[in-house]
Short mmCIF file of C-alpha atoms in Angstrom, two decimals:
data_model
loop_
_atom_site.label_atom_id
_atom_site.label_comp_id
_atom_site.label_asym_id
_atom_site.label_seq_id
_atom_site.Cartn_x
_atom_site.Cartn_y
_atom_site.Cartn_z
CA MET Q 1 -12.01 -81.76 -15.68
CA LEU Q 2 -14.54 -79.44 -16.30
CA LEU Q 3 -13.26 -76.02 -16.98
CA VAL Q 4 -15.80 -73.38 -15.36
CA ALA Q 5 -15.74 -69.46 -16.54
CA CYS Q 6 -17.87 -67.00 -16.05
CA LYS Q 7 -18.03 -63.33 -18.51
CA GLY Q 8 -19.48 -60.07 -19.75
CA ARG Q 9 -19.48 -59.47 -22.99
CA GLN Q 10 -20.55 -61.92 -26.09
CA GLY Q 11 -17.71 -63.92 -27.43
CA THR Q 12 -17.03 -67.08 -25.41
CA VAL Q 13 -16.96 -70.64 -27.46
CA MET Q 14 -19.48 -72.42 -25.82
CA ASN Q 15 -18.33 -76.92 -26.27
CA GLU Q 16 -22.21 -77.46 -27.56
CA PRO Q 17 -23.71 -75.12 -29.63
CA VAL Q 18 -27.12 -74.74 -28.45
CA ALA Q 19 -29.23 -73.72 -31.04
CA GLU Q 20 -29.44 -70.67 -32.08
CA VAL Q 21 -33.47 -69.81 -31.87
CA SER Q 22 -33.76 -70.92 -28.30
CA ARG Q 23 -31.75 -67.51 -27.35
CA PRO Q 24 -33.00 -63.85 -27.10
CA ALA Q 25 -31.89 -61.47 -29.74
CA TRP Q 26 -29.99 -59.75 -26.60
CA VAL Q 27 -27.69 -62.64 -25.89
CA LEU Q 28 -27.21 -63.47 -30.20
CA ALA Q 29 -25.82 -59.91 -30.68
CA ARG Q 30 -25.47 -56.81 -27.87
CA PRO Q 31 -28.02 -54.61 -29.00
CA VAL Q 32 -26.83 -50.73 -29.46
CA ASP Q 33 -28.94 -47.85 -27.13
CA ASP Q 34 -28.03 -44.81 -27.35
CA LEU Q 35 -31.20 -43.73 -24.64
CA ASP Q 36 -29.42 -46.62 -21.94
CA TYR Q 37 -25.77 -48.07 -20.33
CA ILE Q 38 -26.34 -51.64 -21.53
CA GLY Q 39 -24.96 -54.55 -19.31
CA ILE Q 40 -24.37 -58.11 -20.43
CA GLY Q 41 -23.07 -61.30 -18.54
CA SER Q 42 -23.03 -64.57 -18.65
CA CYS Q 43 -21.99 -67.32 -16.14
CA PRO Q 44 -21.81 -71.27 -16.37
CA LYS Q 45 -24.27 -72.99 -14.32
CA ALA Q 46 -21.68 -75.55 -12.88
CA ARG Q 47 -20.56 -73.23 -10.26
CA ALA Q 48 -23.23 -73.05 -6.82
CA ASP Q 49 -23.93 -68.80 -7.62
CA TYR Q 50 -23.68 -68.90 -10.95
CA GLN Q 51 -27.02 -66.12 -11.17
CA GLU Q 52 -24.37 -63.92 -8.36
CA SER Q 53 -21.64 -63.99 -10.62
CA ALA Q 54 -23.83 -63.19 -13.90
CA LYS Q 55 -25.20 -60.60 -12.53
CA LYS Q 56 -21.82 -58.87 -11.65
CA ASN Q 57 -20.22 -59.42 -14.58
CA ALA Q 58 -23.25 -58.01 -16.07
CA LEU Q 59 -23.06 -54.83 -13.91
CA ASN Q 60 -19.25 -54.78 -14.23
CA ASP Q 61 -19.96 -54.80 -18.18
CA LEU Q 62 -22.64 -51.28 -18.11
CA ALA Q 63 -19.71 -49.66 -15.98
CA SER Q 64 -17.17 -49.95 -18.39
CA GLU Q 65 -19.47 -48.07 -20.48
CA ILE Q 66 -19.56 -45.80 -17.94
CA SER Q 67 -16.17 -43.27 -19.06
CA VAL Q 68 -13.73 -41.28 -16.43
CA ARG Q 69 -13.48 -38.21 -17.38
CA VAL Q 70 -10.88 -35.82 -17.47
CA GLU Q 71 -10.31 -31.97 -17.59
CA GLY Q 72 -7.11 -30.04 -19.14
CA ASN Q 73 -7.81 -28.22 -16.25
CA SER Q 74 -8.03 -30.09 -14.08
CA LEU Q 75 -6.67 -31.28 -10.53
CA LEU Q 76 -5.91 -35.35 -11.87
CA SER Q 77 -4.76 -34.05 -14.53
CA SER Q 78 -2.61 -31.69 -12.30
CA LEU Q 79 -1.78 -34.43 -9.81
CA ASP Q 80 -1.09 -36.82 -13.50
CA SER Q 81 2.10 -34.84 -14.71
CA ARG Q 82 3.74 -34.60 -11.27
CA THR Q 83 3.15 -38.81 -10.45
CA ARG Q 84 1.62 -40.61 -13.31
CA PHE Q 85 -1.35 -40.69 -11.09
CA THR Q 86 -4.29 -40.75 -14.44
CA GLU Q 87 -4.61 -44.65 -14.50
CA THR Q 88 -4.56 -45.47 -11.21
CA TYR Q 89 -6.97 -43.14 -10.54
CA GLN Q 90 -9.38 -44.43 -12.74
CA SER Q 91 -8.88 -48.38 -12.24
CA ASN Q 92 -9.92 -47.08 -7.75
CA ILE Q 93 -13.22 -45.14 -9.29
CA ARG Q 94 -14.78 -47.21 -11.82
CA THR Q 95 -14.39 -49.82 -8.87
CA THR Q 96 -15.85 -47.72 -6.40
CA SER Q 97 -18.39 -45.72 -9.19
CA ASN Q 98 -19.08 -49.63 -9.89
CA GLU Q 99 -20.45 -49.93 -6.18
CA GLN Q 100 -22.52 -47.49 -5.63
CA LEU Q 101 -23.95 -47.89 -9.51
CA GLU Q 102 -27.74 -46.38 -8.93
CA GLY Q 103 -31.71 -46.60 -11.48
CA PHE Q 104 -30.66 -49.51 -13.57
CA GLU Q 105 -33.41 -52.45 -13.82
CA MET Q 106 -33.16 -55.71 -15.48
CA VAL Q 107 -34.05 -55.79 -18.52
CA ASP Q 108 -34.25 -60.02 -18.75
CA SER Q 109 -32.76 -62.96 -18.76
CA TRP Q 110 -31.91 -66.74 -19.83
CA GLN Q 111 -31.01 -69.62 -18.88
CA ASP Q 112 -30.26 -73.17 -20.45
CA ALA Q 113 -28.64 -76.29 -19.23
CA ARG Q 114 -25.30 -75.39 -19.17
CA GLU Q 115 -25.54 -71.35 -18.99
CA TYR Q 116 -27.92 -67.56 -17.19
CA TRP Q 117 -27.81 -65.10 -19.21
CA VAL Q 118 -28.54 -61.44 -16.79
CA TYR Q 119 -29.50 -58.91 -19.06
CA TYR Q 120 -29.49 -54.99 -17.61
CA ARG Q 121 -29.75 -51.58 -18.55
CA LEU Q 122 -29.16 -48.07 -17.51
CA ASP Q 123 -31.20 -44.88 -18.95
CA LYS Q 124 -28.05 -42.14 -19.61
CA SER Q 125 -30.64 -38.84 -18.24
CA VAL Q 126 -31.40 -41.01 -14.43
CA HIS Q 127 -28.27 -41.48 -14.35
CA ALA Q 128 -26.61 -37.88 -14.74
CA ARG Q 129 -29.34 -37.03 -13.21
CA ILE Q 130 -28.81 -38.90 -9.58
CA LYS Q 131 -24.71 -38.72 -10.78
CA ALA Q 132 -25.36 -34.39 -10.16
CA GLU Q 133 -26.90 -34.47 -7.04
CA ARG Q 134 -24.20 -37.12 -6.09
CA LYS Q 135 -21.63 -34.78 -6.90
CA GLU Q 136 -23.86 -31.35 -5.09
CA LYS Q 137 -23.55 -33.29 -2.55
CA ALA Q 138 -19.96 -34.12 -2.27
CA LEU Q 139 -19.04 -30.25 -3.37
CA ALA Q 140 -21.00 -29.39 -0.44
CA ILE Q 141 -19.22 -31.46 2.00
CA ALA Q 142 -15.49 -30.12 0.25
CA ARG Q 143 -17.50 -26.56 0.42
CA ASP Q 144 -17.61 -26.44 3.92
CA GLY Q 145 -14.19 -28.38 4.43
CA PHE Q 146 -12.51 -25.77 2.91
CA GLY Q 147 -13.71 -23.14 5.58
CA ARG Q 148 -13.15 -25.01 8.38
CA ALA Q 149 -9.87 -25.39 7.31
CA HIS Q 150 -9.24 -21.72 7.36
CA GLU Q 151 -10.87 -21.74 10.29
CA ARG Q 152 -8.63 -23.50 11.81
CA LEU Q 153 -5.16 -21.90 10.44
CA ALA Q 154 -7.06 -18.83 11.87
CA ALA Q 155 -6.83 -20.61 15.59
CA GLY Q 156 -3.21 -22.29 14.53
CA ASP Q 157 -3.76 -24.95 13.59
CA LEU Q 158 -2.20 -25.98 11.02
CA LYS Q 159 -2.62 -28.98 11.79
CA GLY Q 160 -5.97 -29.26 11.66
CA ALA Q 161 -6.05 -27.58 8.54
CA PHE Q 162 -3.61 -29.04 6.53
CA ASP Q 163 -6.79 -32.73 7.71
CA GLN Q 164 -9.67 -30.89 7.44
CA ASP Q 165 -8.09 -29.70 2.64
CA LEU Q 166 -6.96 -32.92 2.72
CA ARG Q 167 -10.76 -34.78 4.24
CA ALA Q 168 -12.55 -31.49 1.56
CA LEU Q 169 -10.64 -33.45 -1.35
CA ILE Q 170 -11.09 -36.93 -0.38
CA ALA Q 171 -14.86 -36.44 -0.12
CA MET Q 172 -15.15 -35.56 -3.20
CA LYS Q 173 -12.27 -37.64 -5.62
CA GLU Q 174 -14.87 -39.22 -7.58
CA TYR Q 175 -15.00 -35.54 -9.68
CA TRP Q 176 -11.61 -34.96 -9.16
CA GLY Q 177 -11.33 -34.98 -12.67
CA GLU Q 178 -14.40 -33.02 -14.30
CA ASN Q 179 -15.17 -29.60 -13.82
CA ASP Q 180 -16.11 -28.91 -10.37
CA GLN Q 181 -17.14 -24.52 -10.24
CA VAL Q 182 -18.00 -23.61 -7.09
CA THR Q 183 -19.22 -20.05 -5.63
CA VAL Q 184 -16.96 -19.42 -2.14
CA GLY Q 185 -17.21 -15.95 -0.83
CA ASP Q 186 -18.41 -13.84 -3.81
CA ARG Q 187 -15.85 -15.62 -6.79
CA GLN Q 188 -16.40 -18.56 -8.35
CA VAL Q 189 -13.77 -21.34 -7.52
CA PRO Q 190 -12.75 -24.70 -9.33
CA LEU Q 191 -12.87 -26.63 -5.76
CA ALA Q 192 -10.42 -28.45 -5.92
CA ASN Q 193 -7.93 -26.79 -7.73
CA ALA Q 194 -8.43 -25.01 -5.11
CA ILE Q 195 -8.18 -26.82 -1.62
CA PHE Q 196 -4.51 -28.47 -3.29
CA ALA Q 197 -3.36 -25.27 -3.47
CA ASP Q 198 -4.37 -24.17 0.00
CA LEU Q 199 -2.58 -26.98 1.10
CA GLN Q 200 0.85 -26.46 -0.66
CA ARG Q 201 -0.09 -22.95 1.10
CA LEU Q 202 0.01 -24.08 4.31
CA THR Q 203 3.18 -25.69 4.17
CA SER Q 204 5.22 -23.83 1.84
CA SER Q 205 4.22 -21.29 4.99
CA VAL Q 206 5.72 -23.04 7.83
CA ARG Q 207 8.95 -21.18 8.72
CA PHE Q 208 10.68 -23.16 11.65
CA ALA Q 209 12.76 -20.59 13.27
CA PRO Q 210 15.81 -22.86 15.51
CA LEU Q 211 17.55 -21.00 18.67
CA PRO Q 212 20.43 -21.85 18.39
CA GLU Q 213 20.64 -20.77 15.01
CA ARG Q 214 24.35 -23.44 15.07
CA CYS Q 215 24.27 -26.36 17.35
CA LEU Q 216 27.24 -26.32 18.95
CA LEU Q 217 28.45 -29.03 21.00
CA ASP Q 218 31.77 -29.11 23.18
CA TYR Q 219 32.81 -30.89 26.09
CA SER Q 220 32.31 -28.43 29.04
CA ASP Q 221 28.27 -29.36 28.05
CA ARG Q 222 29.08 -33.15 27.96
CA PHE Q 223 28.52 -33.06 23.67
CA ALA Q 224 24.56 -32.00 24.69
CA ARG Q 225 22.73 -29.59 22.82
CA GLU Q 226 18.93 -28.68 23.41
CA MET Q 227 17.78 -26.82 20.12
CA LEU Q 228 14.31 -25.07 20.54
CA ILE Q 229 12.16 -24.05 17.19
CA THR Q 230 9.71 -22.09 17.00
CA ALA Q 231 7.11 -23.10 14.76
CA SER Q 232 5.12 -20.11 12.76
CA PHE Q 233 3.02 -19.42 10.02
CA SER Q 234 4.20 -16.02 7.38
CA ASP Q 235 2.11 -15.89 4.42
CA GLY Q 236 1.92 -12.40 3.67
CA THR Q 237 -1.63 -11.92 4.74
CA LEU Q 238 -1.54 -14.31 8.30
CA ALA Q 239 1.25 -15.16 10.60
CA ARG Q 240 0.43 -17.49 13.67
CA ARG Q 241 2.93 -19.66 16.01
CA LEU Q 242 1.92 -22.88 14.87
CA VAL Q 243 0.11 -25.25 17.75
CA GLN Q 244 0.81 -28.82 17.94
CA LEU Q 245 2.10 -29.89 14.73
CA PRO Q 246 4.32 -32.83 13.95
CA VAL Q 247 8.02 -31.92 13.77
CA THR Q 248 10.70 -33.67 13.90
CA PHE Q 249 14.40 -34.10 14.16
CA SER Q 250 17.26 -36.27 12.66
CA TRP Q 251 21.42 -35.99 12.72
CA PRO Q 252 23.92 -38.95 12.41
CA GLY Q 253 24.92 -40.43 14.91
CA THR Q 254 27.28 -42.55 16.94
CA SER Q 255 24.94 -45.89 16.06
CA GLY Q 256 22.75 -44.44 13.17
CA ARG Q 257 21.21 -41.91 11.73
CA VAL Q 258 18.72 -40.51 14.51
CA SER Q 259 15.37 -39.39 13.89
CA GLU Q 260 12.66 -38.19 16.66
CA SER Q 261 9.43 -36.46 16.80
CA ARG Q 262 7.67 -34.10 18.39
CA GLY Q 263 4.17 -31.65 18.60
CA THR Q 264 5.02 -28.52 19.52
CA ASP Q 265 2.87 -27.31 22.43
CA GLU Q 266 0.62 -23.72 23.09
CA GLU Q 267 3.34 -21.25 22.35
CA GLY Q 268 4.34 -23.32 19.27
CA HIS Q 269 7.81 -24.23 20.06
CA VAL Q 270 8.97 -27.48 20.41
CA ARG Q 271 12.27 -28.63 22.55
CA ALA Q 272 15.28 -31.38 21.38
CA THR Q 273 18.34 -32.47 22.97
CA VAL Q 274 20.71 -33.62 20.57
CA LYS Q 275 24.12 -35.71 21.60
CA HIS Q 276 26.39 -38.53 19.97
CA VAL Q 277 26.56 -36.78 17.16
CA GLU Q 278 28.54 -38.38 14.34
CA MET Q 279 31.21 -35.92 12.33
CA ASN Q 280 32.61 -38.67 9.68
CA GLY Q 281 33.65 -35.07 7.85
CA ALA Q 282 34.16 -31.60 8.25
CA THR Q 283 30.53 -30.67 8.45
CA ALA Q 284 27.46 -32.64 10.20
CA ASP Q 285 23.05 -30.97 9.88
CA LEU Q 286 20.28 -31.28 12.21
CA LEU Q 287 17.31 -31.73 10.50
CA VAL Q 288 13.80 -30.53 11.42
CA ARG Q 289 11.55 -31.49 8.98
CA LEU Q 290 6.58 -31.15 9.31
CA ASN Q 291 6.40 -35.13 9.91
CA MET Q 292 4.25 -35.60 6.88
CA ASP Q 293 2.87 -38.69 8.69
CA GLU Q 294 1.63 -37.35 11.68
CA MET Q 295 -0.28 -35.19 9.73
CA VAL Q 296 -1.79 -37.54 8.07
CA SER Q 297 -4.71 -39.04 10.02
CA PRO Q 298 -5.21 -42.74 8.68
CA GLU Q 299 -8.49 -43.15 8.00
CA LEU Q 300 -7.97 -41.50 4.98
CA ASP Q 301 -7.54 -43.46 1.48
CA PRO Q 302 -3.85 -43.49 1.06
CA VAL Q 303 -4.81 -44.43 -2.47
CA PHE Q 304 -5.94 -40.92 -2.82
CA VAL Q 305 -3.60 -38.96 -0.09
CA ARG Q 306 -0.12 -40.62 -1.16
CA PRO Q 307 -0.20 -38.26 -5.17
CA VAL Q 308 -1.53 -35.04 -3.52
CA VAL Q 309 0.97 -34.92 -0.12
CA SER Q 310 4.26 -36.32 -1.61
CA SER Q 311 3.43 -33.05 -4.32
CA LEU Q 312 3.36 -30.64 -1.71
CA THR Q 313 7.00 -28.44 -0.40
CA VAL Q 314 7.54 -29.85 2.68
CA PRO Q 315 9.33 -27.31 4.66
CA GLU Q 316 12.53 -28.11 6.39
CA VAL Q 317 15.49 -26.17 8.22
CA HIS Q 318 19.01 -26.93 8.49
CA VAL Q 319 20.99 -26.48 11.76
CA PRO Q 320 24.89 -26.91 11.04
CA ILE Q 321 26.30 -29.01 13.72
CA ASP Q 322 30.18 -27.28 15.69
CA LEU Q 323 31.55 -29.82 17.16
CA THR Q 324 34.13 -28.80 19.28
CA MET Q 325 36.20 -31.68 20.92
CA PRO Q 326 38.49 -31.40 24.21
CA ARG Q 327 41.86 -29.71 24.83
CA LEU Q 328 43.64 -32.00 26.78
CA HIS Q 329 47.18 -32.32 28.48
CA VAL Q 330 49.25 -35.97 27.68
CA THR Q 331 52.22 -36.84 31.09
CA SER Q 332 53.44 -39.71 29.99
CA ASN Q 333 56.37 -41.93 31.72
CA GLU Q 334 57.23 -45.05 29.37
CA THR Q 335 60.32 -46.88 30.44
CA ASN Q 336 62.16 -49.77 28.44
CA LEU Q 337 63.45 -51.93 31.12
CA GLY Q 338 64.89 -48.86 32.88
CA GLN Q 339 65.02 -46.34 31.01
CA PRO Q 340 63.24 -43.47 28.76
CA VAL Q 341 61.85 -44.09 25.77
CA SER Q 342 61.37 -41.60 23.56
CA ALA Q 343 59.16 -42.57 20.89
CA GLY Q 344 56.90 -43.84 22.50
CA ILE Q 345 52.83 -44.78 22.99
CA ALA Q 346 51.86 -42.20 23.26
CA ILE Q 347 53.14 -39.78 21.00
CA GLY Q 348 50.65 -42.33 18.05
CA ILE Q 349 48.15 -41.69 20.39
CA LYS Q 350 48.69 -37.96 20.32
CA GLU Q 351 48.67 -38.15 16.59
CA GLU Q 352 45.05 -40.56 16.32
CA LEU Q 353 43.98 -37.62 18.68
CA THR Q 354 44.66 -35.46 17.22
CA ALA Q 355 43.42 -36.41 13.77
CA LYS Q 356 39.65 -36.65 15.59
CA GLY Q 357 39.46 -33.32 16.28
CA PHE Q 358 41.30 -33.47 20.32
CA ARG Q 359 43.74 -30.15 20.79
CA ILE Q 360 47.66 -30.70 22.32
CA VAL Q 361 48.01 -28.22 25.07
CA GLY Q 362 51.28 -27.64 26.86
CA ARG Q 363 50.25 -26.47 30.39
CA PRO Q 364 47.51 -28.69 32.12
CA ALA Q 365 45.70 -25.42 33.68
CA ASP Q 366 44.89 -24.99 29.87
CA ALA Q 367 43.40 -28.38 29.48
CA ASP Q 368 40.02 -30.25 29.89
CA LEU Q 369 41.03 -33.03 30.15
CA LEU Q 370 44.32 -34.43 31.34
CA LEU Q 371 45.66 -38.13 30.46
CA ASP Q 372 48.39 -40.14 32.15
CA LEU Q 373 50.14 -42.83 30.25
CA ARG Q 374 52.27 -45.52 32.10
CA ALA Q 375 54.10 -47.94 30.59
CA SER Q 376 57.02 -49.63 31.88
CA THR Q 377 58.48 -53.57 31.17
CA ARG Q 378 60.35 -56.15 32.56
CA GLU Q 379 62.87 -59.20 31.57
CA GLY Q 380 60.41 -62.74 30.27
CA GLY Q 381 62.38 -65.70 29.52
CA GLN Q 382 64.61 -66.71 26.40
CA SER Q 383 64.56 -69.13 24.26
CA ASN Q 384 66.41 -71.08 20.80
CA GLY Q 385 67.98 -68.02 21.10
CA PHE Q 386 65.23 -65.48 21.74
CA PHE Q 387 64.47 -63.29 24.35
CA THR Q 388 61.08 -62.16 25.93
CA THR Q 389 60.30 -58.98 27.14
CA LEU Q 390 56.67 -58.65 28.76
CA LEU Q 391 55.23 -54.94 28.33
CA ASP Q 392 52.20 -53.35 30.64
CA VAL Q 393 50.48 -49.94 30.33
CA THR Q 394 47.11 -48.25 31.90
CA TRP Q 395 46.43 -45.17 30.85
CA SER Q 396 43.90 -42.64 32.60
CA PHE Q 397 41.49 -39.68 31.86
CA ARG Q 398 40.84 -37.15 33.90
CA ASP Q 399 38.43 -33.47 33.94
CA ARG Q 400 40.91 -31.33 35.58
CA ARG Q 401 38.09 -29.52 36.82
CA THR Q 402 36.71 -32.04 38.88
CA ASN Q 403 39.85 -34.32 38.88
CA ASP Q 404 37.25 -37.24 38.07
CA VAL Q 405 37.97 -40.46 35.93
CA VAL Q 406 36.44 -39.68 32.67
CA VAL Q 407 38.24 -43.11 30.64
CA GLU Q 408 40.26 -45.72 32.16
CA GLY Q 409 42.25 -48.76 31.57
CA GLY Q 410 45.97 -50.75 30.66
CA ARG Q 411 46.79 -53.93 29.04
CA GLN Q 412 49.33 -56.15 30.48
CA GLY Q 413 51.98 -58.61 29.73
CA VAL Q 414 52.33 -57.76 25.65
CA LYS Q 415 54.90 -59.91 23.95
CA GLY Q 416 57.39 -58.57 22.53
CA ILE Q 417 60.22 -61.19 21.44
CA GLN Q 418 63.95 -60.18 19.38
CA LEU Q 419 67.69 -61.54 20.01
CA ASP Q 420 68.59 -59.44 23.04
CA HIS Q 421 65.80 -58.16 26.20
CA VAL Q 422 65.94 -54.15 25.32
CA LYS Q 423 64.80 -55.09 21.18
CA ALA Q 424 61.98 -57.52 22.81
CA GLY Q 425 60.94 -54.45 25.01
CA LEU Q 426 60.91 -52.20 21.69
CA ASP Q 427 58.97 -54.67 20.31
CA ALA Q 428 56.76 -55.33 22.95
CA TYR Q 429 56.78 -51.26 22.81
CA LYS Q 430 55.29 -51.09 18.59
CA LYS Q 431 53.21 -54.10 19.20
CA ALA Q 432 50.87 -51.80 21.96
CA GLY Q 433 51.27 -49.03 19.91
CA ASN Q 434 49.80 -49.64 16.80
CA ASP Q 435 46.85 -51.68 18.81
CA LEU Q 436 46.32 -49.62 21.78
CA ARG Q 437 46.12 -46.11 19.39
CA LYS Q 438 42.81 -47.19 17.64
CA GLU Q 439 41.67 -48.60 21.46
CA LEU Q 440 42.03 -46.32 23.50
CA VAL Q 441 40.79 -43.30 20.47
CA SER Q 442 37.59 -45.27 19.99
CA SER Q 443 37.06 -46.06 24.18
CA MET Q 444 37.79 -42.09 24.65
CA LEU Q 445 35.57 -40.99 22.07
CA ASN Q 446 32.47 -43.10 22.63
CA THR Q 447 32.69 -42.34 25.81
CA LEU Q 448 32.66 -38.33 25.39
CA LEU Q 449 30.49 -38.87 22.54
#
């Protein structure tokens, strides 16, 4: 089996050494040159693309000599303290720089029967000039985007302003670790830091004003409430309603957390209907939040965008949800073989409904809902000294004002077995009561909420 590998720097041990005299000095020992960046690469000729591979290795070797600086007061230094981003940044910038190398020249190449070698160099002064030209262009693009961001914000388009700032920052990403002083207006500013500070200002100055201030849910509105949110920008110097701003609404739902995203209209308003709320505890909140995912264009490289956006303050407001359960009047008629039952099914259902927040009232006129429950038993058979009694139950919840049925149901032939029919009837009541207090209440809550 033949093992094939390429290399950038010298150090590979050859299986069959070639006479040293046949190799040029730059293959035998890496040149030392203070004026140039050096790149040397080689590749076994067993590979079909050995020439291209050797050139690529040489350029990678050359690029590795060009360091990526990180100054202490730079944006990169600031991001690294928050997200430990420097290593990822340097890796990605080095890859980009490799692809954009200019001004290098091939000094020499050499080959024998088994290997191909290539030698590149890049004049350090040429590289510095090319880099300075690129940096000047990048900073000009960034400065222009920074200016357009202020124009968008003045028009109430915070999303557009955010996009312009972010694009400006990405345009100069290769220089996040360097000094980038530019003139903006009549003052000198470090551009990357200024743009990042503007992004922070944009998000932290967003204000959400809910109307009403508390989300009140009750039976009269069928436990649904439309909330109106006004989005505005206020930083002490500028106050504007915000248009086309992506806003997320979320709250605990009966089938899991509900999340909806909408944009503000031309007046800075956005609406959402809160419904199907799950109240596991005493309180729940409607969370209104700036949708940062929709603030960022998918065109922008997430490697560089993510640490920037994750360092920003995301504006949000919590709106308390107050759930008021209906007032309920209960009417029941429960008998066991024709005789009234005092501790029947209705008592357990009242307890369960009360635990869920329903308010039991004594007069039908004071109620929102009317529960009518009817239960009776009939004799079944008997066998081996045991008697069977069957219980039939029906119930209905009605709206007091409209008399419309909200939910209804029943059970037929619930068996009770005991030593006589009366005791068997009470046994059937006990079985049905345990099942129905959960089933009936759950059915009612699912219908209402």
